[in-house]
Coordinates of C-alpha atoms and ligand atoms in Angstrom, one line a residue:
M1 CA -61.0 42.3 -99.3
I2 CA -59.2 45.1 -97.5
E3 CA -57.0 47.4 -99.6
F4 CA -53.3 46.5 -99.6
E5 CA -50.0 47.0 -101.3
Y6 CA -48.1 43.8 -102.2
Y7 CA -44.5 44.0 -103.2
N8 CA -41.9 41.2 -103.0
P9 CA -38.8 41.7 -105.2
T10 CA -36.7 38.8 -103.9
R11 CA -35.5 36.6 -106.7
I12 CA -35.7 33.0 -105.5
I13 CA -33.4 30.3 -106.9
F14 CA -34.8 27.0 -105.6
G15 CA -33.5 23.4 -106.0
K16 CA -30.8 20.9 -105.6
D17 CA -27.3 22.0 -106.5
T18 CA -28.0 25.7 -106.4
V19 CA -25.3 26.5 -103.9
P20 CA -22.7 27.4 -106.6
Q21 CA -25.0 30.2 -107.8
T22 CA -24.3 32.1 -104.6
G23 CA -21.1 33.7 -106.0
P24 CA -22.5 34.9 -109.4
A25 CA -25.6 36.2 -107.7
A26 CA -23.5 38.3 -105.3
R27 CA -21.1 39.4 -107.9
A28 CA -23.9 41.1 -109.8
Y29 CA -24.2 43.6 -106.9
G30 CA -20.6 44.2 -105.9
K31 CA -16.9 43.3 -106.0
K32 CA -16.3 43.0 -102.3
A33 CA -18.6 40.9 -100.1
L34 CA -19.2 40.7 -96.4
F35 CA -19.8 37.0 -95.8
I36 CA -21.9 36.5 -92.7
Y37 CA -22.5 33.2 -91.0
G38 CA -23.4 31.5 -87.7
R39 CA -21.4 29.6 -85.1
R40 CA -20.5 26.0 -86.1
S41 CA -22.8 24.3 -88.5
I42 CA -21.5 25.8 -91.8
K43 CA -18.0 24.5 -91.2
E44 CA -19.1 21.2 -89.8
T45 CA -21.3 20.4 -92.8
G46 CA -18.7 21.5 -95.4
L47 CA -21.0 24.2 -96.7
Y48 CA -18.4 26.9 -95.8
D49 CA -16.0 25.4 -98.3
R50 CA -18.6 25.2 -101.0
V51 CA -19.7 28.8 -100.6
M52 CA -16.1 30.1 -100.5
T53 CA -15.4 28.3 -103.7
S54 CA -18.4 29.8 -105.3
L55 CA -17.6 33.3 -104.1
K56 CA -13.9 33.1 -105.2
N57 CA -14.8 31.6 -108.5
A58 CA -17.1 34.6 -109.1
G59 CA -14.1 36.9 -108.5
L60 CA -15.3 38.3 -105.2
E61 CA -13.1 39.8 -102.6
I62 CA -14.3 38.4 -99.3
V63 CA -14.4 39.8 -95.7
E64 CA -15.8 37.4 -93.1
H65 CA -18.2 38.2 -90.2
P66 CA -18.7 34.8 -88.5
G67 CA -20.3 33.9 -85.1
V68 CA -23.9 35.1 -85.4
K69 CA -25.8 33.4 -82.6
A70 CA -29.3 32.1 -82.6
N71 CA -31.4 35.1 -81.4
P72 CA -28.8 37.5 -82.8
L73 CA -27.4 40.2 -80.6
L74 CA -27.2 44.0 -81.2
S75 CA -23.6 44.2 -80.2
H76 CA -22.5 41.6 -82.8
A77 CA -24.5 43.4 -85.5
R78 CA -22.9 46.7 -84.5
A79 CA -19.5 45.1 -84.9
G80 CA -20.6 43.9 -88.4
V81 CA -21.6 47.4 -89.3
E82 CA -18.2 48.7 -88.3
L83 CA -16.4 46.0 -90.3
A84 CA -18.5 46.6 -93.4
K85 CA -17.9 50.3 -93.2
K86 CA -14.1 49.9 -92.7
E87 CA -13.8 47.4 -95.5
K88 CA -16.1 49.3 -97.8
V89 CA -18.0 46.2 -98.9
G90 CA -20.5 46.5 -101.7
V91 CA -22.7 43.5 -101.1
I92 CA -23.6 41.2 -98.2
V93 CA -23.8 37.4 -98.4
A94 CA -25.7 35.8 -95.6
V95 CA -25.4 32.0 -95.2
G96 CA -27.7 30.7 -92.4
G97 CA -31.2 30.8 -91.0
G98 CA -33.3 33.7 -89.7
S99 CA -30.7 34.7 -87.2
V100 CA -27.9 35.1 -89.7
I101 CA -30.1 36.7 -92.3
D102 CA -31.7 39.1 -89.8
E103 CA -28.3 40.3 -88.5
A104 CA -27.2 40.7 -92.2
K105 CA -30.2 42.9 -92.8
A106 CA -29.4 45.1 -89.8
I107 CA -25.8 45.3 -91.0
A108 CA -27.0 46.1 -94.6
A109 CA -29.1 49.0 -93.3
G110 CA -26.6 50.2 -90.7
T111 CA -23.7 50.4 -93.2
V112 CA -25.2 53.1 -95.4
T113 CA -26.0 55.5 -92.6
D114 CA -24.6 57.1 -89.4
T115 CA -27.8 56.2 -87.5
D116 CA -27.3 53.6 -84.8
I117 CA -29.2 50.5 -85.8
W118 CA -31.1 50.2 -82.6
D119 CA -32.8 53.5 -83.4
F120 CA -34.6 51.6 -86.3
F121 CA -35.9 49.0 -83.9
E122 CA -37.4 51.6 -81.6
F123 CA -38.8 53.5 -84.5
R124 CA -36.7 56.6 -83.8
A125 CA -35.3 56.5 -87.3
E126 CA -36.6 55.0 -90.6
I127 CA -34.5 52.8 -92.9
Q128 CA -34.1 54.6 -96.1
D129 CA -31.5 52.3 -97.8
A130 CA -29.5 49.2 -97.4
L131 CA -26.6 47.4 -99.0
P132 CA -27.7 44.6 -101.4
L133 CA -28.1 41.3 -99.7
V134 CA -27.9 37.8 -101.1
T135 CA -28.8 34.9 -98.9
L136 CA -28.3 31.1 -98.9
L137 CA -30.8 29.6 -96.5
T138 CA -29.6 26.7 -94.3
I139 CA -32.6 26.2 -92.0
C140 CA -36.2 27.2 -92.7
G141 CA -38.8 28.8 -90.5
S142 CA -38.3 32.5 -90.2
G143 CA -39.1 33.4 -93.7
S144 CA -36.5 36.1 -93.5
E145 CA -35.0 35.0 -96.9
M146 CA -38.1 36.3 -98.7
N147 CA -39.3 39.1 -96.6
N148 CA -38.4 42.6 -95.4
G149 CA -38.4 41.9 -91.7
M150 CA -35.6 41.5 -89.1
V151 CA -35.4 40.8 -85.4
L152 CA -32.5 41.6 -83.0
T153 CA -32.0 41.3 -79.3
N154 CA -30.6 44.3 -77.4
E155 CA -28.7 42.3 -74.7
E156 CA -28.5 45.3 -72.4
S157 CA -32.2 45.9 -72.1
Q158 CA -33.2 42.3 -72.9
A159 CA -35.5 43.7 -75.6
K160 CA -36.1 41.5 -78.6
F161 CA -37.6 43.8 -81.2
G162 CA -38.5 43.4 -84.9
L163 CA -39.4 45.6 -87.8
R164 CA -40.1 45.6 -91.5
A165 CA -38.8 48.1 -94.1
L166 CA -38.8 48.0 -97.9
P167 CA -35.0 48.2 -98.4
L168 CA -34.5 45.0 -96.4
Y169 CA -35.8 42.5 -99.0
P170 CA -32.9 40.3 -100.1
K171 CA -32.0 40.7 -103.7
V172 CA -31.6 37.0 -104.3
S173 CA -32.2 34.0 -102.0
I174 CA -30.8 30.6 -102.8
L175 CA -33.0 27.8 -101.5
D176 CA -31.4 24.3 -101.7
P177 CA -33.5 21.9 -99.6
T178 CA -30.5 19.4 -99.4
V179 CA -28.6 22.0 -97.4
T180 CA -31.2 21.5 -94.6
F181 CA -30.6 17.7 -94.4
T182 CA -28.2 18.4 -91.6
V183 CA -30.6 20.4 -89.5
P184 CA -31.2 18.4 -86.3
P185 CA -34.7 17.2 -85.4
D186 CA -35.4 19.8 -82.6
Q187 CA -34.4 22.7 -84.8
T188 CA -36.4 21.3 -87.7
A189 CA -39.4 21.2 -85.5
Y190 CA -38.9 24.7 -84.2
G191 CA -38.5 26.1 -87.7
A192 CA -41.7 24.3 -88.8
V193 CA -43.6 25.7 -85.8
D194 CA -42.4 29.2 -86.6
A195 CA -43.5 28.9 -90.2
F196 CA -46.9 27.5 -89.1
S197 CA -47.3 30.3 -86.6
H198 CA -46.7 33.0 -89.2
V199 CA -49.7 31.7 -91.2
F200 CA -51.7 30.9 -88.0
E201 CA -51.3 34.4 -86.7
A202 CA -52.3 36.0 -90.1
Y203 CA -55.3 33.6 -90.4
M204 CA -56.5 34.6 -86.9
A205 CA -55.8 38.3 -87.3
R206 CA -57.8 38.8 -90.5
E207 CA -60.4 41.5 -90.2
D208 CA -62.1 40.3 -93.4
L209 CA -63.0 36.6 -93.2
D210 CA -64.6 36.5 -96.6
T211 CA -61.3 36.2 -98.5
P212 CA -61.2 32.7 -100.0
I213 CA -57.9 33.3 -101.9
Q214 CA -55.9 34.1 -98.8
E215 CA -57.8 31.6 -96.8
G216 CA -57.0 28.8 -99.3
I217 CA -53.4 29.7 -99.5
M218 CA -53.0 29.8 -95.7
E219 CA -54.9 26.5 -95.1
T220 CA -52.7 24.8 -97.7
L221 CA -49.5 26.2 -96.1
M222 CA -50.6 25.1 -92.6
K223 CA -51.7 21.6 -93.7
T224 CA -48.4 21.2 -95.6
V225 CA -46.3 22.1 -92.6
V226 CA -48.4 19.9 -90.3
A227 CA -47.9 16.9 -92.7
R228 CA -44.3 17.5 -93.6
A229 CA -42.7 18.5 -90.3
P230 CA -42.9 15.0 -88.7
Q231 CA -41.5 13.5 -92.0
A232 CA -38.5 15.7 -91.9
V233 CA -38.0 15.2 -88.2
Q234 CA -38.0 11.4 -88.6
D235 CA -36.2 11.2 -91.9
P236 CA -33.9 14.3 -92.2
R237 CA -32.9 13.4 -95.8
N238 CA -36.5 13.2 -97.1
Y239 CA -36.1 15.7 -100.0
N240 CA -39.8 16.3 -100.6
A241 CA -40.5 17.0 -97.0
R242 CA -37.5 19.4 -96.7
A243 CA -38.5 21.1 -100.0
D244 CA -42.1 21.6 -99.0
L245 CA -41.1 22.9 -95.6
M246 CA -38.6 25.3 -97.2
W247 CA -41.0 26.8 -99.7
A248 CA -43.9 26.9 -97.2
S249 CA -41.7 28.8 -94.8
S250 CA -40.7 31.3 -97.4
L251 CA -44.2 31.9 -98.6
A252 CA -45.6 32.0 -95.0
L253 CA -44.2 35.5 -94.3
S254 CA -43.7 36.8 -97.8
G255 CA -46.8 39.0 -97.7
I256 CA -48.9 36.9 -99.9
T257 CA -50.9 35.3 -97.1
F258 CA -51.9 38.5 -95.2
S259 CA -52.4 40.9 -98.1
G260 CA -56.2 41.7 -98.1
G261 CA -56.9 40.6 -94.6
G262 CA -56.1 43.9 -92.9
P263 CA -53.0 44.7 -90.8
L264 CA -50.9 41.8 -89.7
A265 CA -50.8 41.4 -86.0
L266 CA -48.5 38.9 -84.3
P267 CA -49.5 38.7 -80.6
C268 CA -48.1 35.2 -80.1
H269 CA -44.8 36.5 -81.5
M270 CA -45.0 39.5 -79.2
I271 CA -45.3 37.3 -76.1
E272 CA -42.8 34.7 -77.4
H273 CA -40.1 37.4 -77.9
A274 CA -40.1 37.8 -74.1
L275 CA -39.2 34.1 -73.8
S276 CA -36.4 34.1 -76.3
A277 CA -35.1 37.5 -75.0
I278 CA -35.0 36.4 -71.4
Y279 CA -34.2 32.7 -71.6
D280 CA -32.6 32.6 -75.0
M281 CA -34.8 29.7 -76.1
A282 CA -35.4 28.9 -79.7
H283 CA -38.1 31.1 -81.2
G284 CA -40.2 28.2 -82.5
E285 CA -39.9 26.4 -79.2
G286 CA -41.4 29.4 -77.4
L287 CA -44.2 29.7 -80.0
A288 CA -45.2 26.1 -79.4
I289 CA -45.9 27.0 -75.8
I290 CA -47.7 30.3 -76.5
M291 CA -50.0 29.4 -79.4
P292 CA -52.2 26.9 -77.6
G293 CA -52.5 29.2 -74.5
W294 CA -53.3 32.2 -76.7
M295 CA -56.0 30.1 -78.4
R296 CA -57.5 29.2 -75.0
Y297 CA -57.6 32.9 -74.0
M298 CA -59.1 34.1 -77.3
S299 CA -61.5 31.3 -77.8
N300 CA -64.6 33.4 -77.1
E301 CA -63.5 36.4 -79.1
K302 CA -62.4 34.4 -82.1
R303 CA -64.8 31.5 -82.0
G304 CA -65.8 31.5 -85.6
V305 CA -62.4 31.7 -87.2
M306 CA -60.9 29.2 -84.7
K307 CA -63.6 26.7 -85.4
R308 CA -62.9 27.1 -89.1
F309 CA -59.2 26.6 -88.5
A310 CA -59.9 23.4 -86.5
Q311 CA -62.1 22.0 -89.2
R312 CA -60.0 22.9 -92.2
V313 CA -56.5 22.5 -90.9
F314 CA -56.9 19.6 -88.5
G315 CA -60.1 18.0 -89.8
V316 CA -61.8 18.1 -86.4
N317 CA -65.2 19.5 -85.5
T318 CA -64.9 21.9 -82.6
L319 CA -62.6 24.7 -81.5
E320 CA -61.6 22.7 -78.4
E321 CA -60.6 19.7 -80.5
G322 CA -58.7 22.1 -82.6
I323 CA -56.6 23.3 -79.7
E324 CA -56.1 19.7 -78.5
T325 CA -55.0 18.6 -82.0
L326 CA -52.6 21.5 -82.4
E327 CA -51.0 20.5 -79.0
K328 CA -50.8 16.9 -80.1
W329 CA -49.1 17.8 -83.3
L330 CA -46.6 20.0 -81.4
E331 CA -45.9 17.2 -79.0
Y332 CA -45.6 14.7 -81.8
V333 CA -42.7 16.7 -83.2
K334 CA -41.3 16.9 -79.6
C335 CA -42.0 20.6 -78.8
P336 CA -42.9 21.7 -75.3
V337 CA -46.4 23.0 -75.0
R338 CA -46.3 24.3 -71.4
L339 CA -44.0 26.7 -69.7
S340 CA -43.5 24.2 -66.9
Q341 CA -41.9 21.8 -69.4
V342 CA -39.1 24.3 -69.8
N343 CA -38.9 25.0 -66.1
I344 CA -40.6 28.4 -66.2
G345 CA -43.0 28.8 -63.3
E346 CA -45.7 31.3 -62.2
G347 CA -43.1 33.5 -60.5
E348 CA -41.6 34.4 -63.8
I349 CA -44.9 35.8 -65.2
P350 CA -44.5 39.4 -64.0
K351 CA -41.0 39.7 -65.7
L352 CA -42.3 38.1 -68.9
T353 CA -45.3 40.3 -68.9
Q354 CA -43.3 43.5 -68.5
N355 CA -41.0 42.4 -71.3
A356 CA -43.8 41.5 -73.7
Y357 CA -45.8 44.7 -72.9
Q358 CA -42.8 46.8 -73.9
L359 CA -43.0 45.2 -77.4
A360 CA -46.8 45.5 -77.4
Q361 CA -46.4 49.2 -77.1
V362 CA -43.7 49.4 -79.9
W363 CA -45.8 47.2 -82.2
E364 CA -49.0 49.2 -81.3
L365 CA -50.8 46.2 -79.9
S366 CA -51.1 47.5 -76.3
D367 CA -54.7 48.7 -76.7
F368 CA -55.9 45.2 -76.4
Y369 CA -52.8 43.5 -75.0
A370 CA -52.7 45.3 -71.6
P371 CA -50.4 43.8 -68.9
E372 CA -53.3 41.9 -67.3
V373 CA -54.2 40.3 -70.6
I374 CA -50.7 39.2 -71.3
K375 CA -50.4 37.8 -67.7
E376 CA -53.6 35.8 -68.2
I377 CA -52.4 34.3 -71.5
L378 CA -49.1 33.3 -69.8
R379 CA -51.0 31.7 -67.0
L380 CA -52.9 29.6 -69.5
C381 CA -49.5 28.5 -70.8
L382 CA -48.2 27.3 -67.4
Ligands
NZQ401 O1 -25.0 28.9 -85.6 P1 -25.0 27.5 -86.3 O2 -23.9 26.7 -85.8 O3 -25.1 27.7 -87.8 O4 -26.3 26.7 -85.8 C1 -27.6 27.1 -86.2 C2 -28.5 27.6 -85.0 O5 -27.9 27.1 -83.8 C3 -28.4 25.8 -86.6 N1 -28.3 25.5 -88.1 C4 -28.7 26.4 -89.1 N2 -28.5 25.8 -90.3 C5 -28.1 24.5 -90.0 C6 -28.0 24.4 -88.6 N3 -27.6 23.2 -88.1 C7 -27.3 22.2 -88.9 N4 -27.4 22.2 -90.3 C8 -27.8 23.4 -90.9 N5 -28.0 23.4 -92.2 O6 -29.7 26.0 -86.3 C9 -29.8 26.9 -85.2 C10 -30.9 27.9 -85.3 O7 -30.7 28.8 -86.4 P2 -31.5 30.2 -86.5 O8 -31.0 30.9 -87.6 O9 -31.5 30.8 -85.2 O10 -33.0 29.6 -86.8 P3 -34.2 30.3 -87.5 O11 -34.1 30.3 -88.9 O12 -35.4 29.6 -86.8 O13 -34.1 31.8 -87.0 C11 -34.6 32.3 -85.8 C12 -34.5 33.8 -85.7 O14 -35.3 34.4 -86.7 C13 -36.1 35.4 -86.1 C14 -36.4 34.8 -84.7 O15 -36.9 35.7 -83.8 C15 -35.0 34.3 -84.3 O16 -34.2 35.3 -83.8 N6 -37.3 35.6 -86.9 C16 -37.2 36.4 -88.0 C17 -38.3 36.8 -88.7 C18 -38.1 37.7 -89.9 N7 -36.9 38.1 -90.3 O17 -39.1 37.9 -90.6 C19 -39.6 36.4 -88.4 C20 -39.7 35.3 -87.4 O18 -40.9 35.4 -86.7 C21 -38.6 35.3 -86.4 O19 -39.0 36.1 -85.4
ZN402 ZN1 -41.7 33.8 -86.1

């Protein structure tokens, strides 16, 4: 087992009827809250009223920052920083999925400094502190509710970058699976694929393969997502399916899976970020296309671990059957598995490669992932 430091201070409140706990959880950290949420769903589902009631009942003063879009934008986060500074808020309440929570983290970090938040993403400055953050998760997949990562898109440079920093862990995250009953089938599937990919990438990246604790946790998480995603897609109000997907997604990127395996590398994410930055596609949708192509490219290099994955996660014998079964599962939950299915042709590959290579350099993956390697992986995704 490779040496590691594991730290995860997020308090999780999980279960039905936990929404009213949002107000008291936030009130423990401040009197005035910046309430951040997405575009439409929160009002359409009635969750907005429930959260407002809870915040008001707890005696919080509320400033709203609505309109976070999927694949959140730097400009919108900068506006949130300005608002939080002007209003002198003491705590941030994020109600949404990865996009809302990630933007909330950027605002939390940006409010306590004069540094422009994009400097953090390009590693020109380090995050030293952040406002306390309380989250209420409405769609699962990103794992942002229980980790210290965040991802933003700089719309001027079309760069979708991500980073991790200790002050970004939410203080409290409220996980009520019934809140996700309204997530439509496509978004349910994309979230499940994202959660799956977080474990998949950690499983494949391990430098030490003789780590049965991590391996067992990861195989269980992947098998759970594989079994539960179709159930939630077909029956959105299946509580057990929603609950397992929620907890699996939170654990998937909480640190527990990759501690001991060596540094976490996310090459499929690196390439996918080019897709969501340029075409604004859902992150999980892009990953469904990249993962099988990446497996095909890496099948010689990672033969042993890929065969183990095929056998343990999908119960098939060979690596090739593993790739095929992964694709079948992705298709079963109605995800695209080829770039051509989302109308991206060979002519787009140079632009995608350039974009992904930028991130490869920032994430220090460029030694292996040179432009010609990225290009070849993308060709295998056509
Ligand atoms: O904006 P609204 O109207 O709320 O609609 C959202 C959004 O369009 C909708 N939705 C959310 N909850 C709902 C709902 N619709 C009905 N009922 C509900 N209860 O779902 C859509 C997608 O939401 P989003 O937050 O974008 O999804 P997700 O949680 O998958 O987050 C994706 C973002 O997280 C980043 C991704 O790159 C992407 O930007 N990631 C963050 C990570 C992290 N912080 O560690 C790691 C991940 O790898 C990922 O990169
Ligand atoms: Zn992801």
